[in-house]
PDB file of C-alpha atoms in Angstrom:
ATOM      1  CA  MET D   1      -4.460 -88.235 146.571  1.00 45.00           C
ATOM      2  CA  LYS D   2      -2.042 -87.706 149.859  1.00 66.00           C
ATOM      3  CA  ASN D   3       1.575 -86.146 150.220  1.00 73.00           C
ATOM      4  CA  ASP D   4       2.552 -87.428 153.449  1.00 79.00           C
ATOM      5  CA  PHE D   5       5.413 -89.413 155.167  1.00 86.00           C
ATOM      6  CA  ALA D   6       4.517 -92.229 156.985  1.00 90.00           C
ATOM      7  CA  TYR D   7       7.744 -91.671 159.014  1.00 94.00           C
ATOM      8  CA  CYS D   8      10.337 -88.858 159.484  1.00 94.00           C
ATOM      9  CA  PRO D   9      12.947 -89.203 156.480  1.00 93.00           C
ATOM     10  CA  ASN D  10      15.623 -88.009 159.134  1.00 96.00           C
ATOM     11  CA  CYS D  11      14.944 -89.926 162.501  1.00 96.00           C
ATOM     12  CA  GLY D  12      12.571 -93.037 161.505  1.00 96.00           C
ATOM     13  CA  GLY D  13      10.040 -91.538 163.901  1.00 95.00           C
ATOM     14  CA  LYS D  14       5.938 -91.599 163.582  1.00 95.00           C
ATOM     15  CA  ASN D  15       5.643 -87.921 164.904  1.00 95.00           C
ATOM     16  CA  ILE D  16       5.890 -86.403 161.360  1.00 94.00           C
ATOM     17  CA  LYS D  17       2.802 -83.787 160.135  1.00 93.00           C
ATOM     18  CA  ASN D  18       1.942 -82.195 157.079  1.00 89.00           C
ATOM     19  CA  VAL D  19       1.465 -78.424 157.820  1.00 87.00           C
ATOM     20  CA  ASN D  20      -1.447 -77.141 155.157  1.00 83.00           C
ATOM     21  CA  MET D  21       0.344 -78.919 152.552  1.00 78.00           C
ATOM     22  CA  ARG D  22       3.249 -76.627 152.545  1.00 84.00           C
ATOM     23  CA  LYS D  23       5.689 -78.313 155.393  1.00 90.00           C
ATOM     24  CA  TRP D  24       6.219 -81.678 156.889  1.00 92.00           C
ATOM     25  CA  LEU D  25       7.333 -80.989 160.810  1.00 95.00           C
ATOM     26  CA  CYS D  26       8.668 -84.255 162.940  1.00 95.00           C
ATOM     27  CA  ALA D  27       7.852 -83.480 167.052  1.00 95.00           C
ATOM     28  CA  ASP D  28      10.911 -86.095 167.618  1.00 96.00           C
ATOM     29  CA  CYS D  29      14.020 -84.462 165.942  1.00 96.00           C
ATOM     30  CA  GLY D  30      13.133 -81.079 164.659  1.00 95.00           C
ATOM     31  CA  PHE D  31      13.177 -81.969 161.233  1.00 95.00           C
ATOM     32  CA  ASP D  32      11.414 -79.772 158.738  1.00 93.00           C
ATOM     33  CA  LEU D  33      10.933 -80.169 154.896  1.00 92.00           C
ATOM     34  CA  TYR D  34       9.390 -77.384 153.040  1.00 91.00           C
ATOM     35  CA  ASN D  35       7.095 -78.257 149.770  1.00 87.00           C
ATOM     36  CA  ASN D  36       7.803 -75.076 147.389  1.00 91.00           C
ATOM     37  CA  VAL D  37       6.426 -74.563 144.449  1.00 93.00           C
ATOM     38  CA  ALA D  38       8.104 -75.641 141.093  1.00 95.00           C
ATOM     39  CA  SER D  39       8.653 -73.443 137.996  1.00 97.00           C
ATOM     40  CA  ALA D  40       7.519 -74.840 134.764  1.00 98.00           C
ATOM     41  CA  VAL D  41       7.207 -73.368 131.557  1.00 98.00           C
ATOM     42  CA  GLY D  42       5.020 -73.825 128.206  1.00 98.00           C
ATOM     43  CA  LEU D  43       5.806 -71.976 124.681  1.00 98.00           C
ATOM     44  CA  VAL D  44       2.933 -70.614 122.352  1.00 98.00           C
ATOM     45  CA  ILE D  45       4.103 -71.152 118.954  1.00 97.00           C
ATOM     46  CA  GLN D  46       2.339 -70.100 116.343  1.00 94.00           C
ATOM     47  CA  THR D  47       2.688 -71.680 112.712  1.00 91.00           C
ATOM     48  CA  ALA D  48       2.592 -69.635 109.298  1.00 88.00           C
ATOM     49  CA  GLN D  49      -1.027 -70.571 108.431  1.00 90.00           C
ATOM     50  CA  GLY D  50      -2.094 -69.070 111.963  1.00 92.00           C
ATOM     51  CA  LYS D  51      -2.505 -72.180 114.054  1.00 95.00           C
ATOM     52  CA  ILE D  52      -1.038 -73.254 117.566  1.00 97.00           C
ATOM     53  CA  LEU D  53       1.629 -76.319 117.494  1.00 97.00           C
ATOM     54  CA  LEU D  54       0.361 -78.361 120.600  1.00 98.00           C
ATOM     55  CA  GLU D  55       2.315 -81.463 121.395  1.00 98.00           C
ATOM     56  CA  LYS D  56      -0.027 -84.727 122.207  1.00 98.00           C
ATOM     57  CA  ARG D  57       1.482 -86.144 125.764  1.00 97.00           C
ATOM     58  CA  ALA D  58       3.124 -89.712 125.748  1.00 97.00           C
ATOM     59  CA  LYS D  59       2.615 -90.124 129.423  1.00 94.00           C
ATOM     60  CA  GLU D  60       0.826 -89.367 132.686  1.00 93.00           C
ATOM     61  CA  PRO D  61      -0.585 -86.987 133.854  1.00 93.00           C
ATOM     62  CA  ARG D  62      -2.813 -86.797 131.140  1.00 95.00           C
ATOM     63  CA  LYS D  63      -1.539 -88.795 128.625  1.00 96.00           C
ATOM     64  CA  GLY D  64      -3.137 -88.232 125.647  1.00 97.00           C
ATOM     65  CA  PHE D  65      -3.900 -84.585 125.828  1.00 98.00           C
ATOM     66  CA  LEU D  66      -2.318 -81.800 124.170  1.00 98.00           C
ATOM     67  CA  ALA D  67       0.061 -79.363 126.035  1.00 98.00           C
ATOM     68  CA  PHE D  68       2.430 -76.656 124.983  1.00 98.00           C
ATOM     69  CA  PRO D  69       6.331 -77.614 124.199  1.00 98.00           C
ATOM     70  CA  GLY D  70       7.945 -77.207 127.963  1.00 97.00           C
ATOM     71  CA  GLY D  71       8.162 -78.432 131.139  1.00 96.00           C
ATOM     72  CA  PHE D  72       9.669 -77.607 134.438  1.00 97.00           C
ATOM     73  CA  VAL D  73      12.633 -75.608 135.081  1.00 98.00           C
ATOM     74  CA  ASP D  74      16.064 -76.891 136.054  1.00 98.00           C
ATOM     75  CA  PRO D  75      17.680 -75.979 139.409  1.00 96.00           C
ATOM     76  CA  ASP D  76      20.048 -72.934 138.184  1.00 97.00           C
ATOM     77  CA  GLU D  77      18.451 -72.361 135.194  1.00 98.00           C
ATOM     78  CA  THR D  78      16.282 -69.093 133.964  1.00 98.00           C
ATOM     79  CA  ALA D  79      12.643 -69.871 132.797  1.00 98.00           C
ATOM     80  CA  GLU D  80      13.760 -68.645 129.323  1.00 98.00           C
ATOM     81  CA  GLU D  81      16.607 -71.331 129.379  1.00 98.00           C
ATOM     82  CA  ALA D  82      14.160 -73.644 130.167  1.00 98.00           C
ATOM     83  CA  CYS D  83      12.079 -72.811 127.424  1.00 98.00           C
ATOM     84  CA  LEU D  84      15.014 -73.172 124.814  1.00 97.00           C
ATOM     85  CA  ARG D  85      16.011 -76.148 126.266  1.00 98.00           C
ATOM     86  CA  GLU D  86      12.310 -78.179 126.278  1.00 98.00           C
ATOM     87  CA  CYS D  87      11.728 -76.693 123.118  1.00 97.00           C
ATOM     88  CA  LYS D  88      14.810 -78.353 121.501  1.00 97.00           C
ATOM     89  CA  GLU D  89      14.560 -81.684 123.444  1.00 97.00           C
ATOM     90  CA  GLU D  90      10.519 -82.256 122.905  1.00 97.00           C
ATOM     91  CA  ILE D  91      10.339 -81.082 119.469  1.00 97.00           C
ATOM     92  CA  GLY D  92      13.861 -80.868 117.912  1.00 97.00           C
ATOM     93  CA  VAL D  93      14.259 -77.034 117.012  1.00 96.00           C
ATOM     94  CA  GLU D  94      15.044 -74.510 119.138  1.00 94.00           C
ATOM     95  CA  PRO D  95      13.289 -71.129 119.028  1.00 95.00           C
ATOM     96  CA  THR D  96      14.759 -67.826 117.419  1.00 93.00           C
ATOM     97  CA  SER D  97      12.941 -65.727 119.854  1.00 94.00           C
ATOM     98  CA  LEU D  98      10.716 -65.364 123.157  1.00 97.00           C
ATOM     99  CA  ARG D  99       8.176 -63.361 124.570  1.00 97.00           C
ATOM    100  CA  TYR D 100       6.566 -63.679 128.125  1.00 98.00           C
ATOM    101  CA  ILE D 101       2.778 -64.321 127.976  1.00 97.00           C
ATOM    102  CA  ALA D 102       1.855 -64.526 131.591  1.00 98.00           C
ATOM    103  CA  SER D 103       2.103 -66.913 134.718  1.00 98.00           C
ATOM    104  CA  PHE D 104      -0.674 -69.412 136.234  1.00 98.00           C
ATOM    105  CA  PRO D 105      -0.639 -71.995 138.946  1.00 96.00           C
ATOM    106  CA  ASN D 106      -1.496 -75.268 138.029  1.00 95.00           C
ATOM    107  CA  THR D 107      -1.322 -78.573 140.046  1.00 92.00           C
ATOM    108  CA  TYR D 108       0.387 -81.460 138.483  1.00 89.00           C
ATOM    109  CA  GLU D 109      -0.394 -85.019 139.719  1.00 87.00           C
ATOM    110  CA  TYR D 110       2.205 -87.756 139.158  1.00 85.00           C
ATOM    111  CA  LYS D 111       2.063 -91.121 140.995  1.00 85.00           C
ATOM    112  CA  GLN D 112      -0.142 -90.152 143.195  1.00 82.00           C
ATOM    113  CA  ILE D 113       1.870 -87.105 144.712  1.00 82.00           C
ATOM    114  CA  GLN D 114       0.632 -83.740 144.039  1.00 84.00           C
ATOM    115  CA  TYR D 115       3.134 -80.795 142.620  1.00 87.00           C
ATOM    116  CA  LYS D 116       1.833 -77.163 142.848  1.00 91.00           C
ATOM    117  CA  THR D 117       3.607 -75.449 139.781  1.00 95.00           C
ATOM    118  CA  CYS D 118       3.915 -71.586 138.289  1.00 97.00           C
ATOM    119  CA  ASP D 119       3.258 -72.323 135.058  1.00 98.00           C
ATOM    120  CA  LEU D 120       5.247 -69.452 132.906  1.00 98.00           C
ATOM    121  CA  PHE D 121       4.046 -69.055 129.153  1.00 98.00           C
ATOM    122  CA  PHE D 122       5.791 -67.273 126.367  1.00 98.00           C
ATOM    123  CA  GLU D 123       5.229 -66.927 122.897  1.00 97.00           C
ATOM    124  CA  ALA D 124       8.093 -68.539 120.722  1.00 96.00           C
ATOM    125  CA  THR D 125       8.940 -68.076 117.014  1.00 94.00           C
ATOM    126  CA  LEU D 126      10.676 -71.077 115.142  1.00 93.00           C
ATOM    127  CA  PRO D 127      13.148 -70.789 112.406  1.00 92.00           C
ATOM    128  CA  LYS D 128      11.294 -70.891 109.132  1.00 89.00           C
ATOM    129  CA  ASP D 129      10.788 -74.528 107.706  1.00 88.00           C
ATOM    130  CA  ALA D 130      11.687 -75.938 110.781  1.00 91.00           C
ATOM    131  CA  ALA D 131      11.388 -79.794 110.983  1.00 94.00           C
ATOM    132  CA  LEU D 132       9.652 -81.256 114.104  1.00 96.00           C
ATOM    133  CA  HIS D 133      11.150 -84.482 115.598  1.00 97.00           C
ATOM    134  CA  ALA D 134       8.854 -85.403 118.488  1.00 97.00           C
ATOM    135  CA  GLN D 135      11.057 -86.703 121.703  1.00 97.00           C
ATOM    136  CA  GLU D 136      10.358 -90.423 122.371  1.00 96.00           C
ATOM    137  CA  GLY D 137       8.646 -91.303 125.429  1.00 95.00           C
ATOM    138  CA  GLU D 138       7.708 -88.253 125.851  1.00 96.00           C
ATOM    139  CA  VAL D 139       5.563 -86.518 122.691  1.00 98.00           C
ATOM    140  CA  LEU D 140       2.985 -88.827 120.711  1.00 98.00           C
ATOM    141  CA  GLY D 141       2.880 -86.140 118.221  1.00 97.00           C
ATOM    142  CA  PHE D 142       1.997 -82.848 117.077  1.00 97.00           C
ATOM    143  CA  GLU D 143      -1.347 -81.350 116.064  1.00 97.00           C
ATOM    144  CA  GLU D 144      -1.988 -78.082 114.763  1.00 96.00           C
ATOM    145  CA  CYS D 145      -5.147 -76.526 115.656  1.00 96.00           C
ATOM    146  CA  PHE D 146      -6.897 -72.957 115.132  1.00 96.00           C
ATOM    147  CA  VAL D 147      -7.298 -70.840 118.346  1.00 96.00           C
ATOM    148  CA  ARG D 148      -9.117 -67.613 116.997  1.00 95.00           C
ATOM    149  CA  ASN D 149     -12.016 -67.783 119.421  1.00 95.00           C
ATOM    150  CA  GLU D 150     -13.679 -68.728 122.667  1.00 94.00           C
ATOM    151  CA  GLN D 151     -15.433 -71.783 121.141  1.00 96.00           C
ATOM    152  CA  GLU D 152     -12.459 -73.249 119.443  1.00 96.00           C
ATOM    153  CA  LEU D 153     -10.251 -72.800 122.455  1.00 97.00           C
ATOM    154  CA  ALA D 154     -13.103 -74.729 124.290  1.00 97.00           C
ATOM    155  CA  GLU D 155     -13.166 -77.412 121.902  1.00 97.00           C
ATOM    156  CA  LEU D 156      -9.328 -78.545 122.682  1.00 97.00           C
ATOM    157  CA  PRO D 157      -8.373 -81.201 124.916  1.00 98.00           C
ATOM    158  CA  LEU D 158      -6.159 -79.629 127.171  1.00 98.00           C
ATOM    159  CA  ALA D 159      -4.382 -81.111 129.515  1.00 97.00           C
ATOM    160  CA  PHE D 160      -3.490 -78.236 131.991  1.00 96.00           C
ATOM    161  CA  ASP D 161      -6.099 -75.711 132.762  1.00 96.00           C
ATOM    162  CA  SER D 162      -3.101 -72.928 133.127  1.00 97.00           C
ATOM    163  CA  ALA D 163      -2.701 -73.690 129.327  1.00 97.00           C
ATOM    164  CA  ARG D 164      -6.376 -73.042 128.751  1.00 98.00           C
ATOM    165  CA  LYS D 165      -6.386 -69.561 130.754  1.00 98.00           C
ATOM    166  CA  THR D 166      -2.730 -68.943 128.668  1.00 98.00           C
ATOM    167  CA  LEU D 167      -4.725 -69.093 125.400  1.00 97.00           C
ATOM    168  CA  ALA D 168      -7.802 -67.189 126.679  1.00 97.00           C
ATOM    169  CA  LEU D 169      -5.272 -64.222 127.570  1.00 97.00           C
ATOM    170  CA  TRP D 170      -3.337 -64.489 124.312  1.00 96.00           C
ATOM    171  CA  LEU D 171      -6.504 -64.140 122.345  1.00 94.00           C
ATOM    172  CA  ARG D 172      -7.295 -61.728 124.205  1.00 93.00           C
ATOM    173  CA  THR D 173      -4.284 -59.512 123.181  1.00 91.00           C
ATOM    174  CA  LYS D 174      -4.342 -60.464 119.486  1.00 84.00           C
ATOM    175  CA  LYS D 175      -7.928 -58.795 118.939  1.00 72.00           C
TER     176      LYS D 175
END
């Protein structure tokens, strides 16, 4: 996996260099492009039965694996606004409350490009008797899983390590 340009997007020259996967510099025209970290959100939603609501991913990366409802933060959007929007889009329900849990770095690989993210996680509450609707093309379905201990957490086929770290932290705070 390589995040590189063969030619400068500004002048077309071949003297563009990737500096520490952080930015690209063109010696010919002085063009520089920063590869900043993207913000993403995930929602830990506990059901009335004490299970965690997870989605089965419908597309890469990690298609078929489990993930929290969530996604990338849009420009000019707060993390909290992204939580509400992503939850409404992906499961058809807007949360009634949000509480920040933690953030963890993540690497999101998509179409052979590596994106570094800062994943922000929130505990969310849904309205009583909320009817879930999977977003076509994004969500294959839902799974409700018990995560009461480290063993149950270890057995979950989670798509991203940042989600596993969040659930481990969430477990410790629930004891």
